[in-house]
Amino acid sequence: MPKVAVVGAGSWGTALANISAQNLNDTYLWVRRKELAEEMKKTCENQVYLPGVKFSSRINISIDLEEVTTNSDIVILAVPSHAVRSMAKQTRNYLKNDAIVVSAAKGIEIDSFKRMSEVLFEELQELECKENITALSGPSHAEEVIRNLPTAIVSASPNQKAAEIVQDTLMCSNFRVYTNTDIIGVELGGALKNIIAICSGISDGLEFGDNSKAALMTRGIAEMARMGVVLGAHPATFAGLSGIGDLIVTCTSSLSRNRRAGIKIGEGQTVKEVTESTRMVIEGFNTTKAAFFLAKKLGVEMPITEQAYLVLFEGKDPLTAVSSLMNRSGKYEHEDVILQNFLCPKKNAEN
């Protein structure tokens, strides 16, 4: 049995630890707060983030990061994106040379514009395990995973073997794991879709209809792919689970914290008010800021992201932002790289 360490006992970390333990792996879960750890040990329930659902008693819960990560074959960092660098620094002295380090966060570092695997590579560059960095992404609400509802995600790494080991470790009858070597596309899909989900929520908050949401999602995936290709991703990745799949669930589900945050913005609340009203991290807020400035730096046209940034951080009225999007000059739809790939996949693969 491989030793699997999950660092971070939020909703997603708890759900991943439960999947691993149910697969009979030797599973450890690091909990930051002692009070929560003791409560979870007693009740086999994360009452803060996943109330009402029991998790496997096979999970070893600990507040000792060294105990959790030392000699672990797979270390899953299930912390918010802004905490990935800090946790990588704290864990790197305990990592085995051949450990697989997995990022389960969906975001872009706000100051460096780096993806989570890039952050990990930077912090682990002196270790051999930097070659085994992997990312998990896809449509996966923790609230459903913990209840063992059928879910499919992607394990992505330039090292195909590392991705396959994660696949074999986590996959079971209700949790299907695909592999992909395009870690750039997988990570960008998981991060950028949160921007579109916030916009989808704003649309709902403004009491717009299904037409509006369909337009946002369709043009959103084209926008995501446009940036992805410039950064080296394969356009087809955005047609997969970490692209369209995650976009659909995040833009439409009542469980989506980014969509719920967007609804409040559409109803007139500020980012500060929304942030202070929840324990959950709204990854899309920081990602919107990072993506806006990264797009400017790269010269990539991202009109939805731009308007989202202006609404969230510059106080632009959401209705005015919608008007700005709708009154842009006319475009030819098939110029977008993702649509080209759908229409002529063979030709584009040859090119």
Coordinates of C-alpha atoms in Angstrom, one line a residue:
M1 CA 0.0 0.0 0.0
P2 CA 1.4 3.4 -0.9
K3 CA 1.5 6.0 1.8
V4 CA -0.7 9.0 0.7
A5 CA -0.4 12.3 2.5
V6 CA -3.1 14.9 2.0
V7 CA -2.0 18.3 3.2
G8 CA -5.1 20.5 4.0
A9 CA -8.4 19.5 5.6
G10 CA -10.7 21.7 3.7
S11 CA -13.6 20.2 1.8
W12 CA -11.5 19.0 -1.2
G13 CA -8.6 17.7 1.0
T14 CA -11.0 15.7 3.1
A15 CA -12.8 14.3 0.1
L16 CA -9.5 13.2 -1.5
A17 CA -8.3 11.6 1.7
N18 CA -11.6 9.7 1.9
I19 CA -11.2 8.4 -1.7
S20 CA -7.6 7.3 -0.9
A21 CA -8.6 5.6 2.3
Q22 CA -11.5 3.8 0.7
N23 CA -9.0 2.4 -1.8
L24 CA -7.1 0.9 1.2
N25 CA -4.1 3.2 0.8
D26 CA -2.2 4.1 4.0
T27 CA -3.7 7.6 4.1
Y28 CA -2.8 10.6 6.3
L29 CA -4.6 13.9 6.5
W30 CA -2.8 17.0 7.8
V31 CA -5.2 19.4 9.7
R32 CA -3.9 22.9 10.5
R33 CA -6.1 23.5 13.6
K34 CA -5.8 21.2 16.6
E35 CA -9.5 21.7 17.6
L36 CA -10.7 20.6 14.2
A37 CA -8.3 17.7 14.1
E38 CA -9.6 16.4 17.5
E39 CA -13.2 16.8 16.4
M40 CA -12.6 15.0 13.2
K41 CA -10.9 12.1 15.0
K42 CA -13.9 11.7 17.3
T43 CA -16.7 12.1 14.8
C44 CA -15.2 10.9 11.4
E45 CA -16.8 14.1 10.1
N46 CA -15.5 17.5 8.9
Q47 CA -18.3 19.5 10.5
V48 CA -16.8 22.8 9.3
Y49 CA -16.5 22.1 5.6
L50 CA -18.5 18.9 4.9
P51 CA -21.1 18.6 7.6
G52 CA -23.4 15.7 7.8
V53 CA -21.2 13.1 5.9
K54 CA -19.0 10.6 7.6
F55 CA -15.5 9.8 6.1
S56 CA -13.5 6.6 6.4
S57 CA -12.1 5.7 9.8
R58 CA -9.0 4.5 8.0
I59 CA -7.8 8.2 7.6
N60 CA -4.9 9.0 10.0
I61 CA -5.6 12.6 11.1
S62 CA -2.7 14.6 12.4
I63 CA -1.5 18.2 13.0
D64 CA 2.1 17.1 12.7
L65 CA 3.2 17.9 9.1
E66 CA 6.4 15.9 9.4
E67 CA 4.5 12.8 10.5
V68 CA 2.1 13.1 7.7
T69 CA 4.5 13.8 4.8
T70 CA 7.7 11.8 5.8
N71 CA 8.1 8.7 3.7
S72 CA 4.9 9.4 1.8
D73 CA 4.8 8.1 -1.8
I74 CA 2.2 10.6 -2.8
V75 CA 1.8 14.1 -1.2
I76 CA -1.3 15.9 -2.3
L77 CA -1.3 19.7 -1.5
A78 CA -5.0 20.4 -1.1
V79 CA -4.6 24.0 0.1
P80 CA -5.8 27.3 -1.5
S81 CA -3.6 28.5 -4.4
H82 CA -2.2 31.4 -2.3
A83 CA -0.9 28.9 0.3
V84 CA 0.8 26.4 -2.1
R85 CA 4.2 28.1 -2.1
S86 CA 4.2 28.3 1.7
M87 CA 3.2 24.6 2.1
A88 CA 5.8 23.5 -0.4
K89 CA 8.5 25.3 1.6
Q90 CA 7.3 23.6 4.8
T91 CA 7.1 20.1 3.4
R92 CA 10.2 19.9 1.1
N93 CA 12.5 18.8 3.9
Y94 CA 10.3 15.8 4.5
L95 CA 9.8 14.6 0.9
K96 CA 11.2 11.3 -0.4
N97 CA 13.4 11.6 -3.5
D98 CA 10.9 9.7 -5.6
A99 CA 7.7 11.2 -4.0
I100 CA 5.0 12.3 -6.3
V101 CA 3.8 15.8 -5.3
V102 CA 0.3 16.7 -6.4
S103 CA -1.3 20.1 -6.6
A104 CA -5.1 20.0 -6.0
A105 CA -5.5 23.8 -6.1
K106 CA -7.0 25.6 -9.0
G107 CA -5.5 29.1 -9.3
I108 CA -2.7 31.3 -10.6
E109 CA -0.2 32.9 -8.2
I110 CA -1.2 36.6 -8.1
D111 CA 2.2 38.2 -8.1
S112 CA 4.2 35.8 -10.3
F113 CA 1.4 34.7 -12.6
K114 CA 2.7 31.1 -12.2
R115 CA 0.6 28.0 -12.3
M116 CA 0.7 25.8 -9.2
S117 CA 3.0 23.2 -10.7
E118 CA 5.4 26.0 -11.6
V119 CA 5.3 27.2 -8.0
L120 CA 6.0 23.7 -6.8
F121 CA 8.8 23.2 -9.3
E122 CA 10.4 26.5 -8.2
E123 CA 10.3 25.5 -4.5
L124 CA 11.4 21.9 -5.1
Q125 CA 14.0 22.5 -7.7
E126 CA 16.8 21.1 -5.6
L127 CA 14.9 17.8 -5.1
E128 CA 14.6 14.8 -7.5
C129 CA 10.9 14.7 -6.9
K130 CA 10.4 17.9 -8.9
E131 CA 10.2 15.7 -11.9
N132 CA 7.1 14.0 -10.5
I133 CA 4.9 17.1 -10.0
T134 CA 1.3 16.4 -11.0
A135 CA -1.9 18.3 -11.0
L136 CA -5.5 17.2 -10.3
S137 CA -8.4 19.0 -12.0
G138 CA -11.8 18.5 -13.4
P139 CA -15.5 18.8 -12.4
S140 CA -15.4 17.6 -8.8
H141 CA -17.4 19.2 -6.1
A142 CA -16.1 17.9 -2.8
E143 CA -19.7 17.7 -1.5
E144 CA -20.5 15.1 -4.1
V145 CA -17.1 13.2 -4.0
I146 CA -17.4 12.7 -0.2
R147 CA -20.8 11.1 -0.8
N148 CA -19.3 8.7 -3.5
L149 CA -21.3 10.2 -6.3
P150 CA -19.8 9.3 -9.7
T151 CA -17.1 11.8 -10.6
A152 CA -14.4 12.0 -13.3
I153 CA -11.2 14.1 -13.0
V154 CA -7.8 14.4 -14.7
S155 CA -4.3 13.6 -13.4
A156 CA -1.9 15.7 -15.4
S157 CA 1.9 15.7 -15.5
P158 CA 4.7 15.9 -18.1
N159 CA 5.8 12.7 -16.5
Q160 CA 3.2 10.2 -17.7
K161 CA 4.3 7.6 -15.2
A162 CA 3.7 9.9 -12.3
A163 CA 0.2 10.8 -13.6
E164 CA -0.6 7.1 -14.0
I165 CA 0.5 6.3 -10.4
V166 CA -1.9 9.0 -9.1
Q167 CA -4.5 7.5 -11.4
D168 CA -4.0 4.0 -10.1
T169 CA -4.0 5.2 -6.5
L170 CA -7.2 7.2 -6.5
M171 CA -9.4 5.6 -9.2
C172 CA -12.3 3.4 -8.1
S173 CA -15.8 2.6 -9.2
N174 CA -17.2 6.0 -8.3
F175 CA -14.1 8.1 -8.9
R176 CA -12.7 7.8 -12.5
V177 CA -9.3 9.4 -13.2
Y178 CA -8.0 10.1 -16.6
T179 CA -4.3 11.1 -17.4
N180 CA -3.0 14.0 -19.5
T181 CA 0.5 15.2 -20.2
D182 CA -0.7 18.7 -21.0
I183 CA -0.3 20.1 -17.4
I184 CA -0.4 23.6 -18.7
G185 CA -3.8 23.3 -20.3
V186 CA -5.2 21.2 -17.4
E187 CA -4.1 23.8 -14.8
L188 CA -5.2 26.8 -16.8
G189 CA -8.6 25.2 -17.4
G190 CA -9.1 24.6 -13.7
A191 CA -8.1 28.2 -12.8
L192 CA -9.6 30.3 -15.6
K193 CA -13.0 28.7 -15.5
N194 CA -13.5 30.2 -12.0
I195 CA -13.5 33.7 -13.7
I196 CA -16.3 32.6 -16.0
A197 CA -18.2 31.0 -13.1
I198 CA -18.2 34.3 -11.2
C199 CA -19.5 36.0 -14.3
S200 CA -22.2 33.3 -14.6
G201 CA -23.2 34.1 -11.0
I202 CA -23.3 37.8 -11.7
S203 CA -25.6 37.0 -14.6
D204 CA -27.9 35.1 -12.3
G205 CA -27.7 37.9 -9.7
L206 CA -28.8 40.3 -12.4
E207 CA -31.7 37.9 -13.2
F208 CA -30.5 37.3 -16.8
G209 CA -31.6 34.1 -18.6
D210 CA -30.2 30.9 -20.0
N211 CA -29.2 32.6 -23.2
S212 CA -26.8 34.9 -21.3
K213 CA -25.2 32.0 -19.4
A214 CA -24.8 29.9 -22.6
A215 CA -23.1 32.9 -24.2
L216 CA -20.8 33.4 -21.3
M217 CA -19.8 29.8 -21.1
T218 CA -19.2 29.4 -24.8
R219 CA -17.2 32.6 -25.3
G220 CA -15.5 31.9 -21.9
I221 CA -14.1 28.6 -23.1
A222 CA -12.8 30.2 -26.2
E223 CA -11.1 32.9 -24.1
M224 CA -9.6 30.3 -21.8
A225 CA -8.1 28.4 -24.8
R226 CA -6.8 31.6 -26.3
M227 CA -4.6 32.3 -23.3
G228 CA -3.8 28.6 -22.9
V229 CA -2.4 28.2 -26.4
V230 CA -0.2 31.3 -26.0
L231 CA 1.2 29.8 -22.9
G232 CA 1.9 26.4 -24.6
A233 CA -1.3 24.4 -23.9
H234 CA -2.9 22.1 -26.4
P235 CA -6.3 23.5 -27.5
A236 CA -8.0 20.1 -27.2
T237 CA -7.4 20.1 -23.5
F238 CA -10.0 22.8 -23.0
A239 CA -12.6 20.5 -24.6
G240 CA -12.0 18.0 -21.8
L241 CA -12.8 17.5 -18.2
S242 CA -10.5 20.3 -16.9
G243 CA -11.9 22.7 -19.5
I244 CA -15.5 22.4 -20.6
G245 CA -16.3 19.8 -17.9
D246 CA -15.2 22.0 -15.0
L247 CA -16.7 25.1 -16.7
I248 CA -20.1 23.5 -16.9
V249 CA -20.3 22.4 -13.3
T250 CA -18.8 25.6 -11.9
C251 CA -21.1 27.9 -13.9
T252 CA -24.3 26.0 -13.2
S253 CA -24.2 24.3 -9.8
S254 CA -25.5 25.7 -6.6
L255 CA -22.5 24.1 -4.9
S256 CA -20.1 26.3 -6.8
R257 CA -18.6 28.9 -4.4
N258 CA -17.4 31.0 -7.4
R259 CA -20.9 31.1 -8.9
R260 CA -22.5 31.9 -5.5
A261 CA -20.0 34.7 -5.0
G262 CA -20.9 36.1 -8.4
I263 CA -24.6 36.1 -7.6
K264 CA -23.9 38.3 -4.6
I265 CA -21.8 40.6 -6.7
G266 CA -24.6 40.8 -9.2
E267 CA -27.0 41.7 -6.3
G268 CA -24.8 44.6 -5.3
Q269 CA -22.3 43.3 -2.8
T270 CA -18.5 44.0 -2.9
V271 CA -15.7 41.5 -3.1
K272 CA -14.8 42.4 0.5
E273 CA -18.4 41.8 1.7
V274 CA -18.5 38.4 -0.1
T275 CA -15.1 37.3 1.2
E276 CA -16.0 38.2 4.8
S277 CA -19.3 36.3 4.6
T278 CA -17.8 32.8 4.0
R279 CA -15.1 30.5 5.4
M280 CA -14.5 29.2 1.9
V281 CA -11.8 30.6 -0.4
I282 CA -13.2 32.2 -3.6
E283 CA -10.3 31.3 -5.9
G284 CA -11.8 33.2 -8.8
F285 CA -11.2 36.6 -7.2
N286 CA -7.4 36.3 -7.2
T287 CA -7.4 34.4 -10.5
T288 CA -9.4 37.2 -12.2
K289 CA -6.8 39.8 -11.0
A290 CA -3.8 37.6 -12.1
A291 CA -5.4 36.6 -15.4
F292 CA -6.2 40.2 -16.2
F293 CA -2.7 41.5 -15.8
L294 CA -1.2 38.3 -17.4
A295 CA -3.4 38.9 -20.5
K296 CA -2.2 42.5 -20.7
K297 CA 1.4 41.3 -20.4
L298 CA 0.9 38.6 -23.2
G299 CA -1.2 40.8 -25.4
V300 CA -4.1 38.2 -25.3
E301 CA -7.6 39.5 -25.9
M302 CA -9.8 38.4 -22.9
P303 CA -12.8 40.7 -22.9
I304 CA -14.9 38.7 -20.3
T305 CA -11.9 38.6 -17.9
E306 CA -11.3 42.3 -18.4
Q307 CA -14.9 43.2 -17.6
A308 CA -14.9 40.9 -14.6
Y309 CA -11.7 42.6 -13.3
L310 CA -13.3 46.0 -13.7
V311 CA -16.4 45.0 -11.8
L312 CA -14.6 43.2 -9.0
F313 CA -11.7 45.6 -8.4
E314 CA -12.5 48.9 -10.1
G315 CA -16.1 49.3 -9.0
K316 CA -17.6 49.1 -12.5
D317 CA -21.4 48.6 -12.6
P318 CA -22.1 45.0 -13.7
L319 CA -24.8 46.2 -16.2
T320 CA -22.4 48.6 -17.7
A321 CA -19.9 45.8 -18.0
V322 CA -22.5 43.7 -19.9
S323 CA -23.1 46.6 -22.2
S324 CA -19.4 46.9 -22.9
L325 CA -19.2 43.2 -23.9
M326 CA -22.4 43.2 -26.0
N327 CA -21.4 46.4 -27.9
R328 CA -17.9 45.3 -29.0
S329 CA -17.2 45.3 -32.7
G330 CA -18.4 42.3 -34.7
K331 CA -16.2 39.2 -34.8
Y332 CA -15.8 36.0 -36.9
E333 CA -16.5 33.1 -34.6
H334 CA -14.2 30.6 -36.2
E335 CA -11.1 32.7 -35.6
D336 CA -10.9 31.2 -32.1
V337 CA -8.4 28.4 -31.7
I338 CA -10.7 26.1 -29.8
L339 CA -13.4 26.3 -32.4
Q340 CA -10.8 25.7 -35.2
N341 CA -9.7 22.6 -33.3
F342 CA -13.3 21.3 -33.0
L343 CA -14.0 21.9 -36.7
C344 CA -10.7 20.7 -38.2
P345 CA -8.9 18.6 -35.6
K346 CA -6.9 16.7 -38.1
K347 CA -5.7 19.7 -40.0
N348 CA -4.8 21.6 -36.8
A349 CA -2.9 18.6 -35.4
E350 CA -0.8 18.5 -38.5
N351 CA 0.0 22.2 -38.2

